[in-house]
Amino acid sequence: MRNIIELITEYFKFLINEYNYSIVSEEHNPEVMGNAVVILKSKFTGVIIILDRGQISIKIGEASTPEEEWFDIGDVVKTFYPNLPEVYEFTTASTNYQDYIEFQLKKLADILQDYCLQLIIGDFSMKGKIKETETARVSKMLKRFKNISKDEKF
């Protein structure tokens, strides 16, 4: 398999080439399920690309705020484009790992470029709305988990 850091850099090079981002941190743990994290920042915005157990996720936020406060791009897209399908596709289908990682990277890089430009260039005027979307998603998820645990019999 190609080096995951190189793959991430390849798919997200538009941030570097077009928007003056630079890679400020990269970490790859081949012995821990191949997990990886790449953080890119511009003067105003930070983007973190995470590979965790075969799934890619992306967060974006104001470069001056802690990464824990950055937004998942699923919430960003849902805020601006509520009728689009879910950003992430999770599968248990038996596929080639390398192909699946590259599929996710390409898809998410395209989504970031096509639907998150306002944040890429540092305009966070809609962060309150994005936070509302995030809060609603988390609340719905917690409610679902509570219902599941209520229904389980041990």
PDB file of N, CA, C and O in Angstrom, residues 73-139:
ATOM      1  N   ILE A  73     -17.047  17.862   8.656  1.00  0.00           N
ATOM      2  CA  ILE A  73     -17.588  18.392   7.396  1.00  0.00           C
ATOM      3  C   ILE A  73     -18.989  17.865   7.104  1.00  0.00           C
ATOM      4  O   ILE A  73     -19.724  18.487   6.357  1.00  0.00           O
ATOM      5  N   GLY A  74     -19.369  16.754   7.713  1.00  0.00           N
ATOM      6  CA  GLY A  74     -20.744  16.277   7.561  1.00  0.00           C
ATOM      7  C   GLY A  74     -21.736  17.299   8.091  1.00  0.00           C
ATOM      8  O   GLY A  74     -22.781  17.556   7.477  1.00  0.00           O
ATOM      9  N   ASP A  75     -21.409  17.912   9.217  1.00  0.00           N
ATOM     10  CA  ASP A  75     -22.278  18.949   9.788  1.00  0.00           C
ATOM     11  C   ASP A  75     -22.252  20.225   8.945  1.00  0.00           C
ATOM     12  O   ASP A  75     -23.269  20.898   8.792  1.00  0.00           O
ATOM     13  N   VAL A  76     -21.084  20.553   8.401  1.00  0.00           N
ATOM     14  CA  VAL A  76     -20.970  21.739   7.546  1.00  0.00           C
ATOM     15  C   VAL A  76     -21.844  21.573   6.315  1.00  0.00           C
ATOM     16  O   VAL A  76     -22.651  22.450   5.973  1.00  0.00           O
ATOM     17  N   VAL A  77     -21.702  20.436   5.648  1.00  0.00           N
ATOM     18  CA  VAL A  77     -22.470  20.192   4.428  1.00  0.00           C
ATOM     19  C   VAL A  77     -23.961  20.158   4.737  1.00  0.00           C
ATOM     20  O   VAL A  77     -24.771  20.742   4.001  1.00  0.00           O
ATOM     21  N   LYS A  78     -24.346  19.501   5.815  1.00  0.00           N
ATOM     22  CA  LYS A  78     -25.769  19.420   6.201  1.00  0.00           C
ATOM     23  C   LYS A  78     -26.336  20.815   6.471  1.00  0.00           C
ATOM     24  O   LYS A  78     -27.496  21.087   6.166  1.00  0.00           O
ATOM     25  N   THR A  79     -25.529  21.717   7.019  1.00  0.00           N
ATOM     26  CA  THR A  79     -25.976  23.083   7.300  1.00  0.00           C
ATOM     27  C   THR A  79     -26.232  23.860   6.013  1.00  0.00           C
ATOM     28  O   THR A  79     -27.276  24.497   5.862  1.00  0.00           O
ATOM     29  N   PHE A  80     -25.283  23.808   5.099  1.00  0.00           N
ATOM     30  CA  PHE A  80     -25.389  24.597   3.869  1.00  0.00           C
ATOM     31  C   PHE A  80     -26.222  23.917   2.782  1.00  0.00           C
ATOM     32  O   PHE A  80     -26.841  24.597   1.960  1.00  0.00           O
ATOM     33  N   TYR A  81     -26.211  22.593   2.754  1.00  0.00           N
ATOM     34  CA  TYR A  81     -26.881  21.817   1.697  1.00  0.00           C
ATOM     35  C   TYR A  81     -27.657  20.657   2.322  1.00  0.00           C
ATOM     36  O   TYR A  81     -27.266  19.499   2.204  1.00  0.00           O
ATOM     37  N   PRO A  82     -28.779  20.946   2.994  1.00  0.00           N
ATOM     38  CA  PRO A  82     -29.481  19.910   3.756  1.00  0.00           C
ATOM     39  C   PRO A  82     -30.049  18.769   2.918  1.00  0.00           C
ATOM     40  O   PRO A  82     -30.334  17.697   3.461  1.00  0.00           O
ATOM     41  N   ASN A  83     -30.185  18.947   1.625  1.00  0.00           N
ATOM     42  CA  ASN A  83     -30.768  17.892   0.790  1.00  0.00           C
ATOM     43  C   ASN A  83     -29.733  16.962   0.166  1.00  0.00           C
ATOM     44  O   ASN A  83     -30.106  16.008  -0.516  1.00  0.00           O
ATOM     45  N   LEU A  84     -28.470  17.228   0.398  1.00  0.00           N
ATOM     46  CA  LEU A  84     -27.439  16.334  -0.131  1.00  0.00           C
ATOM     47  C   LEU A  84     -27.390  15.049   0.688  1.00  0.00           C
ATOM     48  O   LEU A  84     -27.729  15.048   1.873  1.00  0.00           O
ATOM     49  N   PRO A  85     -26.943  13.963   0.062  1.00  0.00           N
ATOM     50  CA  PRO A  85     -26.787  12.712   0.830  1.00  0.00           C
ATOM     51  C   PRO A  85     -25.714  12.857   1.900  1.00  0.00           C
ATOM     52  O   PRO A  85     -24.914  13.796   1.874  1.00  0.00           O
ATOM     53  N   GLU A  86     -25.689  11.900   2.811  1.00  0.00           N
ATOM     54  CA  GLU A  86     -24.685  11.908   3.877  1.00  0.00           C
ATOM     55  C   GLU A  86     -23.283  11.943   3.272  1.00  0.00           C
ATOM     56  O   GLU A  86     -23.020  11.335   2.235  1.00  0.00           O
ATOM     57  N   VAL A  87     -22.390  12.636   3.942  1.00  0.00           N
ATOM     58  CA  VAL A  87     -21.020  12.794   3.478  1.00  0.00           C
ATOM     59  C   VAL A  87     -20.256  11.477   3.568  1.00  0.00           C
ATOM     60  O   VAL A  87     -19.537  11.093   2.652  1.00  0.00           O
ATOM     61  N   TYR A  88     -20.421  10.777   4.673  1.00  0.00           N
ATOM     62  CA  TYR A  88     -19.650   9.560   4.905  1.00  0.00           C
ATOM     63  C   TYR A  88     -20.431   8.332   4.487  1.00  0.00           C
ATOM     64  O   TYR A  88     -21.630   8.240   4.707  1.00  0.00           O
ATOM     65  N   GLU A  89     -19.706   7.396   3.874  1.00  0.00           N
ATOM     66  CA  GLU A  89     -20.276   6.095   3.519  1.00  0.00           C
ATOM     67  C   GLU A  89     -19.467   5.034   4.249  1.00  0.00           C
ATOM     68  O   GLU A  89     -18.263   4.933   4.045  1.00  0.00           O
ATOM     69  N   PHE A  90     -20.130   4.300   5.096  1.00  0.00           N
ATOM     70  CA  PHE A  90     -19.451   3.240   5.826  1.00  0.00           C
ATOM     71  C   PHE A  90     -19.895   1.913   5.237  1.00  0.00           C
ATOM     72  O   PHE A  90     -21.079   1.703   5.001  1.00  0.00           O
ATOM     73  N   THR A  91     -18.945   1.038   5.007  1.00  0.00           N
ATOM     74  CA  THR A  91     -19.276  -0.234   4.395  1.00  0.00           C
ATOM     75  C   THR A  91     -18.588  -1.375   5.129  1.00  0.00           C
ATOM     76  O   THR A  91     -17.512  -1.193   5.689  1.00  0.00           O
ATOM     77  N   THR A  92     -19.231  -2.493   5.107  1.00  0.00           N
ATOM     78  CA  THR A  92     -18.603  -3.710   5.615  1.00  0.00           C
ATOM     79  C   THR A  92     -18.328  -4.659   4.452  1.00  0.00           C
ATOM     80  O   THR A  92     -17.891  -5.773   4.655  1.00  0.00           O
ATOM     81  N   ALA A  93     -18.619  -4.167   3.242  1.00  0.00           N
ATOM     82  CA  ALA A  93     -18.384  -4.994   2.056  1.00  0.00           C
ATOM     83  C   ALA A  93     -16.894  -5.294   1.929  1.00  0.00           C
ATOM     84  O   ALA A  93     -16.045  -4.479   2.287  1.00  0.00           O
ATOM     85  N   SER A  94     -16.620  -6.457   1.416  1.00  0.00           N
ATOM     86  CA  SER A  94     -15.233  -6.848   1.223  1.00  0.00           C
ATOM     87  C   SER A  94     -14.694  -6.125  -0.012  1.00  0.00           C
ATOM     88  O   SER A  94     -15.038  -6.460  -1.137  1.00  0.00           O
ATOM     89  N   THR A  95     -13.881  -5.110   0.220  1.00  0.00           N
ATOM     90  CA  THR A  95     -13.280  -4.364  -0.881  1.00  0.00           C
ATOM     91  C   THR A  95     -11.780  -4.285  -0.638  1.00  0.00           C
ATOM     92  O   THR A  95     -11.300  -4.504   0.472  1.00  0.00           O
ATOM     93  N   ASN A  96     -11.062  -3.949  -1.673  1.00  0.00           N
ATOM     94  CA  ASN A  96      -9.633  -3.748  -1.553  1.00  0.00           C
ATOM     95  C   ASN A  96      -9.400  -2.539  -0.665  1.00  0.00           C
ATOM     96  O   ASN A  96      -9.926  -1.455  -0.919  1.00  0.00           O
ATOM     97  N   TYR A  97      -8.618  -2.703   0.383  1.00  0.00           N
ATOM     98  CA  TYR A  97      -8.401  -1.652   1.385  1.00  0.00           C
ATOM     99  C   TYR A  97      -7.854  -0.380   0.734  1.00  0.00           C
ATOM    100  O   TYR A  97      -8.363   0.710   0.974  1.00  0.00           O
ATOM    101  N   GLN A  98      -6.813  -0.513  -0.082  1.00  0.00           N
ATOM    102  CA  GLN A  98      -6.201   0.647  -0.744  1.00  0.00           C
ATOM    103  C   GLN A  98      -7.232   1.380  -1.598  1.00  0.00           C
ATOM    104  O   GLN A  98      -7.344   2.600  -1.540  1.00  0.00           O
ATOM    105  N   ASP A  99      -8.001   0.636  -2.379  1.00  0.00           N
ATOM    106  CA  ASP A  99      -9.019   1.265  -3.231  1.00  0.00           C
ATOM    107  C   ASP A  99     -10.073   1.981  -2.397  1.00  0.00           C
ATOM    108  O   ASP A  99     -10.519   3.073  -2.754  1.00  0.00           O
ATOM    109  N   TYR A 100     -10.470   1.371  -1.287  1.00  0.00           N
ATOM    110  CA  TYR A 100     -11.498   1.975  -0.434  1.00  0.00           C
ATOM    111  C   TYR A 100     -10.987   3.268   0.213  1.00  0.00           C
ATOM    112  O   TYR A 100     -11.705   4.267   0.269  1.00  0.00           O
ATOM    113  N   ILE A 101      -9.743   3.270   0.666  1.00  0.00           N
ATOM    114  CA  ILE A 101      -9.152   4.476   1.253  1.00  0.00           C
ATOM    115  C   ILE A 101      -9.091   5.579   0.196  1.00  0.00           C
ATOM    116  O   ILE A 101      -9.472   6.728   0.449  1.00  0.00           O
ATOM    117  N   GLU A 102      -8.626   5.241  -1.003  1.00  0.00           N
ATOM    118  CA  GLU A 102      -8.532   6.244  -2.062  1.00  0.00           C
ATOM    119  C   GLU A 102      -9.908   6.739  -2.491  1.00  0.00           C
ATOM    120  O   GLU A 102     -10.074   7.927  -2.777  1.00  0.00           O
ATOM    121  N   PHE A 103     -10.900   5.864  -2.525  1.00  0.00           N
ATOM    122  CA  PHE A 103     -12.272   6.275  -2.834  1.00  0.00           C
ATOM    123  C   PHE A 103     -12.745   7.323  -1.829  1.00  0.00           C
ATOM    124  O   PHE A 103     -13.288   8.363  -2.196  1.00  0.00           O
ATOM    125  N   GLN A 104     -12.527   7.046  -0.544  1.00  0.00           N
ATOM    126  CA  GLN A 104     -12.945   7.988   0.501  1.00  0.00           C
ATOM    127  C   GLN A 104     -12.194   9.311   0.387  1.00  0.00           C
ATOM    128  O   GLN A 104     -12.790  10.390   0.495  1.00  0.00           O
ATOM    129  N   LEU A 105     -10.876   9.249   0.188  1.00  0.00           N
ATOM    130  CA  LEU A 105     -10.084  10.471   0.077  1.00  0.00           C
ATOM    131  C   LEU A 105     -10.551  11.339  -1.085  1.00  0.00           C
ATOM    132  O   LEU A 105     -10.723  12.548  -0.935  1.00  0.00           O
ATOM    133  N   LYS A 106     -10.783  10.723  -2.231  1.00  0.00           N
ATOM    134  CA  LYS A 106     -11.229  11.488  -3.400  1.00  0.00           C
ATOM    135  C   LYS A 106     -12.596  12.105  -3.142  1.00  0.00           C
ATOM    136  O   LYS A 106     -12.814  13.297  -3.386  1.00  0.00           O
ATOM    137  N   LYS A 107     -13.504  11.296  -2.641  1.00  0.00           N
ATOM    138  CA  LYS A 107     -14.865  11.794  -2.385  1.00  0.00           C
ATOM    139  C   LYS A 107     -14.855  12.956  -1.394  1.00  0.00           C
ATOM    140  O   LYS A 107     -15.483  13.997  -1.628  1.00  0.00           O
ATOM    141  N   LEU A 108     -14.150  12.790  -0.294  1.00  0.00           N
ATOM    142  CA  LEU A 108     -14.152  13.823   0.743  1.00  0.00           C
ATOM    143  C   LEU A 108     -13.385  15.068   0.318  1.00  0.00           C
ATOM    144  O   LEU A 108     -13.769  16.185   0.668  1.00  0.00           O
ATOM    145  N   ALA A 109     -12.311  14.906  -0.452  1.00  0.00           N
ATOM    146  CA  ALA A 109     -11.598  16.073  -0.980  1.00  0.00           C
ATOM    147  C   ALA A 109     -12.513  16.860  -1.920  1.00  0.00           C
ATOM    148  O   ALA A 109     -12.558  18.098  -1.862  1.00  0.00           O
ATOM    149  N   ASP A 110     -13.256  16.157  -2.767  1.00  0.00           N
ATOM    150  CA  ASP A 110     -14.206  16.821  -3.674  1.00  0.00           C
ATOM    151  C   ASP A 110     -15.297  17.548  -2.894  1.00  0.00           C
ATOM    152  O   ASP A 110     -15.652  18.680  -3.216  1.00  0.00           O
ATOM    153  N   ILE A 111     -15.825  16.900  -1.869  1.00  0.00           N
ATOM    154  CA  ILE A 111     -16.868  17.524  -1.040  1.00  0.00           C
ATOM    155  C   ILE A 111     -16.322  18.767  -0.348  1.00  0.00           C
ATOM    156  O   ILE A 111     -16.970  19.817  -0.342  1.00  0.00           O
ATOM    157  N   LEU A 112     -15.139  18.649   0.227  1.00  0.00           N
ATOM    158  CA  LEU A 112     -14.537  19.802   0.909  1.00  0.00           C
ATOM    159  C   LEU A 112     -14.376  20.961  -0.071  1.00  0.00           C
ATOM    160  O   LEU A 112     -14.743  22.102   0.229  1.00  0.00           O
ATOM    161  N   GLN A 113     -13.864  20.673  -1.253  1.00  0.00           N
ATOM    162  CA  GLN A 113     -13.617  21.715  -2.244  1.00  0.00           C
ATOM    163  C   GLN A 113     -14.918  22.301  -2.796  1.00  0.00           C
ATOM    164  O   GLN A 113     -15.032  23.503  -2.996  1.00  0.00           O
ATOM    165  N   ASP A 114     -15.909  21.449  -3.036  1.00  0.00           N
ATOM    166  CA  ASP A 114     -17.154  21.895  -3.673  1.00  0.00           C
ATOM    167  C   ASP A 114     -18.146  22.543  -2.712  1.00  0.00           C
ATOM    168  O   ASP A 114     -18.894  23.427  -3.110  1.00  0.00           O
ATOM    169  N   TYR A 115     -18.162  22.107  -1.445  1.00  0.00           N
ATOM    170  CA  TYR A 115     -19.228  22.538  -0.537  1.00  0.00           C
ATOM    171  C   TYR A 115     -18.766  23.281   0.715  1.00  0.00           C
ATOM    172  O   TYR A 115     -19.602  23.721   1.496  1.00  0.00           O
ATOM    173  N   CYS A 116     -17.465  23.414   0.901  1.00  0.00           N
ATOM    174  CA  CYS A 116     -16.970  24.052   2.122  1.00  0.00           C
ATOM    175  C   CYS A 116     -16.059  25.240   1.840  1.00  0.00           C
ATOM    176  O   CYS A 116     -15.280  25.643   2.703  1.00  0.00           O
ATOM    177  N   LEU A 117     -16.172  25.811   0.657  1.00  0.00           N
ATOM    178  CA  LEU A 117     -15.275  26.897   0.255  1.00  0.00           C
ATOM    179  C   LEU A 117     -15.317  28.073   1.223  1.00  0.00           C
ATOM    180  O   LEU A 117     -14.278  28.658   1.552  1.00  0.00           O
ATOM    181  N   GLN A 118     -16.503  28.417   1.694  1.00  0.00           N
ATOM    182  CA  GLN A 118     -16.641  29.543   2.626  1.00  0.00           C
ATOM    183  C   GLN A 118     -15.703  29.374   3.826  1.00  0.00           C
ATOM    184  O   GLN A 118     -15.024  30.311   4.238  1.00  0.00           O
ATOM    185  N   LEU A 119     -15.653  28.160   4.362  1.00  0.00           N
ATOM    186  CA  LEU A 119     -14.790  27.910   5.518  1.00  0.00           C
ATOM    187  C   LEU A 119     -13.320  27.782   5.109  1.00  0.00           C
ATOM    188  O   LEU A 119     -12.436  28.236   5.834  1.00  0.00           O
ATOM    189  N   ILE A 120     -13.070  27.182   3.962  1.00  0.00           N
ATOM    190  CA  ILE A 120     -11.694  27.046   3.478  1.00  0.00           C
ATOM    191  C   ILE A 120     -11.019  28.407   3.407  1.00  0.00           C
ATOM    192  O   ILE A 120      -9.855  28.557   3.767  1.00  0.00           O
ATOM    193  N   ILE A 121     -11.763  29.427   2.971  1.00  0.00           N
ATOM    194  CA  ILE A 121     -11.160  30.761   2.822  1.00  0.00           C
ATOM    195  C   ILE A 121     -11.225  31.578   4.115  1.00  0.00           C
ATOM    196  O   ILE A 121     -10.785  32.720   4.147  1.00  0.00           O
ATOM    197  N   GLY A 122     -11.801  30.988   5.174  1.00  0.00           N
ATOM    198  CA  GLY A 122     -11.751  31.642   6.480  1.00  0.00           C
ATOM    199  C   GLY A 122     -12.995  32.393   6.901  1.00  0.00           C
ATOM    200  O   GLY A 122     -12.967  33.120   7.885  1.00  0.00           O
ATOM    201  N   ASP A 123     -14.106  32.201   6.181  1.00  0.00           N
ATOM    202  CA  ASP A 123     -15.363  32.866   6.552  1.00  0.00           C
ATOM    203  C   ASP A 123     -16.166  31.929   7.451  1.00  0.00           C
ATOM    204  O   ASP A 123     -16.770  30.969   6.987  1.00  0.00           O
ATOM    205  N   PHE A 124     -16.169  32.233   8.742  1.00  0.00           N
ATOM    206  CA  PHE A 124     -16.884  31.415   9.714  1.00  0.00           C
ATOM    207  C   PHE A 124     -18.131  32.120  10.237  1.00  0.00           C
ATOM    208  O   PHE A 124     -18.586  31.861  11.350  1.00  0.00           O
ATOM    209  N   SER A 125     -18.718  32.989   9.421  1.00  0.00           N
ATOM    210  CA  SER A 125     -19.902  33.736   9.847  1.00  0.00           C
ATOM    211  C   SER A 125     -21.098  32.825  10.117  1.00  0.00           C
ATOM    212  O   SER A 125     -22.018  33.220  10.830  1.00  0.00           O
ATOM    213  N   MET A 126     -21.080  31.614   9.601  1.00  0.00           N
ATOM    214  CA  MET A 126     -22.187  30.671   9.806  1.00  0.00           C
ATOM    215  C   MET A 126     -21.887  29.645  10.902  1.00  0.00           C
ATOM    216  O   MET A 126     -22.594  28.651  11.042  1.00  0.00           O
ATOM    217  N   LYS A 127     -20.857  29.884  11.716  1.00  0.00           N
ATOM    218  CA  LYS A 127     -20.483  28.863  12.700  1.00  0.00           C
ATOM    219  C   LYS A 127     -21.587  28.585  13.715  1.00  0.00           C
ATOM    220  O   LYS A 127     -21.707  27.460  14.194  1.00  0.00           O
ATOM    221  N   GLY A 128     -22.416  29.563  14.024  1.00  0.00           N
ATOM    222  CA  GLY A 128     -23.534  29.324  14.937  1.00  0.00           C
ATOM    223  C   GLY A 128     -24.514  28.315  14.366  1.00  0.00           C
ATOM    224  O   GLY A 128     -24.989  27.419  15.066  1.00  0.00           O
ATOM    225  N   LYS A 129     -24.812  28.437  13.072  1.00  0.00           N
ATOM    226  CA  LYS A 129     -25.726  27.496  12.403  1.00  0.00           C
ATOM    227  C   LYS A 129     -25.111  26.102  12.326  1.00  0.00           C
ATOM    228  O   LYS A 129     -25.805  25.101  12.514  1.00  0.00           O
ATOM    229  N   ILE A 130     -23.814  26.049  12.038  1.00  0.00           N
ATOM    230  CA  ILE A 130     -23.138  24.746  11.977  1.00  0.00           C
ATOM    231  C   ILE A 130     -23.177  24.089  13.350  1.00  0.00           C
ATOM    232  O   ILE A 130     -23.427  22.885  13.477  1.00  0.00           O
ATOM    233  N   LYS A 131     -22.956  24.860  14.394  1.00  0.00           N
ATOM    234  CA  LYS A 131     -23.004  24.336  15.767  1.00  0.00           C
ATOM    235  C   LYS A 131     -24.392  23.774  16.082  1.00  0.00           C
ATOM    236  O   LYS A 131     -24.521  22.735  16.734  1.00  0.00           O
ATOM    237  N   GLU A 132     -25.453  24.457  15.610  1.00  0.00           N
ATOM    238  CA  GLU A 132     -26.819  23.953  15.812  1.00  0.00           C
ATOM    239  C   GLU A 132     -27.007  22.604  15.125  1.00  0.00           C
ATOM    240  O   GLU A 132     -27.616  21.685  15.697  1.00  0.00           O
ATOM    241  N   THR A 133     -26.483  22.482  13.914  1.00  0.00           N
ATOM    242  CA  THR A 133     -26.571  21.212  13.183  1.00  0.00           C
ATOM    243  C   THR A 133     -25.828  20.113  13.939  1.00  0.00           C
ATOM    244  O   THR A 133     -26.336  19.001  14.096  1.00  0.00           O
ATOM    245  N   GLU A 134     -24.648  20.438  14.428  1.00  0.00           N
ATOM    246  CA  GLU A 134     -23.840  19.486  15.194  1.00  0.00           C
ATOM    247  C   GLU A 134     -24.575  19.052  16.467  1.00  0.00           C
ATOM    248  O   GLU A 134     -24.656  17.857  16.780  1.00  0.00           O
ATOM    249  N   THR A 135     -25.134  20.009  17.184  1.00  0.00           N
ATOM    250  CA  THR A 135     -25.848  19.723  18.430  1.00  0.00           C
ATOM    251  C   THR A 135     -27.050  18.822  18.167  1.00  0.00           C
ATOM    252  O   THR A 135     -27.302  17.869  18.916  1.00  0.00           O
ATOM    253  N   ALA A 136     -27.787  19.097  17.093  1.00  0.00           N
ATOM    254  CA  ALA A 136     -28.951  18.274  16.743  1.00  0.00           C
ATOM    255  C   ALA A 136     -28.524  16.848  16.391  1.00  0.00           C
ATOM    256  O   ALA A 136     -29.169  15.878  16.813  1.00  0.00           O
ATOM    257  N   ARG A 137     -27.430  16.695  15.651  1.00  0.00           N
ATOM    258  CA  ARG A 137     -26.942  15.363  15.278  1.00  0.00           C
ATOM    259  C   ARG A 137     -26.531  14.579  16.520  1.00  0.00           C
ATOM    260  O   ARG A 137     -26.900  13.413  16.692  1.00  0.00           O
ATOM    261  N   VAL A 138     -25.777  15.218  17.396  1.00  0.00           N
ATOM    262  CA  VAL A 138     -25.296  14.540  18.609  1.00  0.00           C
ATOM    263  C   VAL A 138     -26.470  14.173  19.514  1.00  0.00           C
ATOM    264  O   VAL A 138     -26.528  13.070  20.058  1.00  0.00           O
ATOM    265  N   SER A 139     -27.428  15.074  19.657  1.00  0.00           N
ATOM    266  CA  SER A 139     -28.602  14.807  20.487  1.00  0.00           C
ATOM    267  C   SER A 139     -29.395  13.612  19.950  1.00  0.00           C
ATOM    268  O   SER A 139     -29.808  12.733  20.715  1.00  0.00           O
TER     269      SER A 139
END
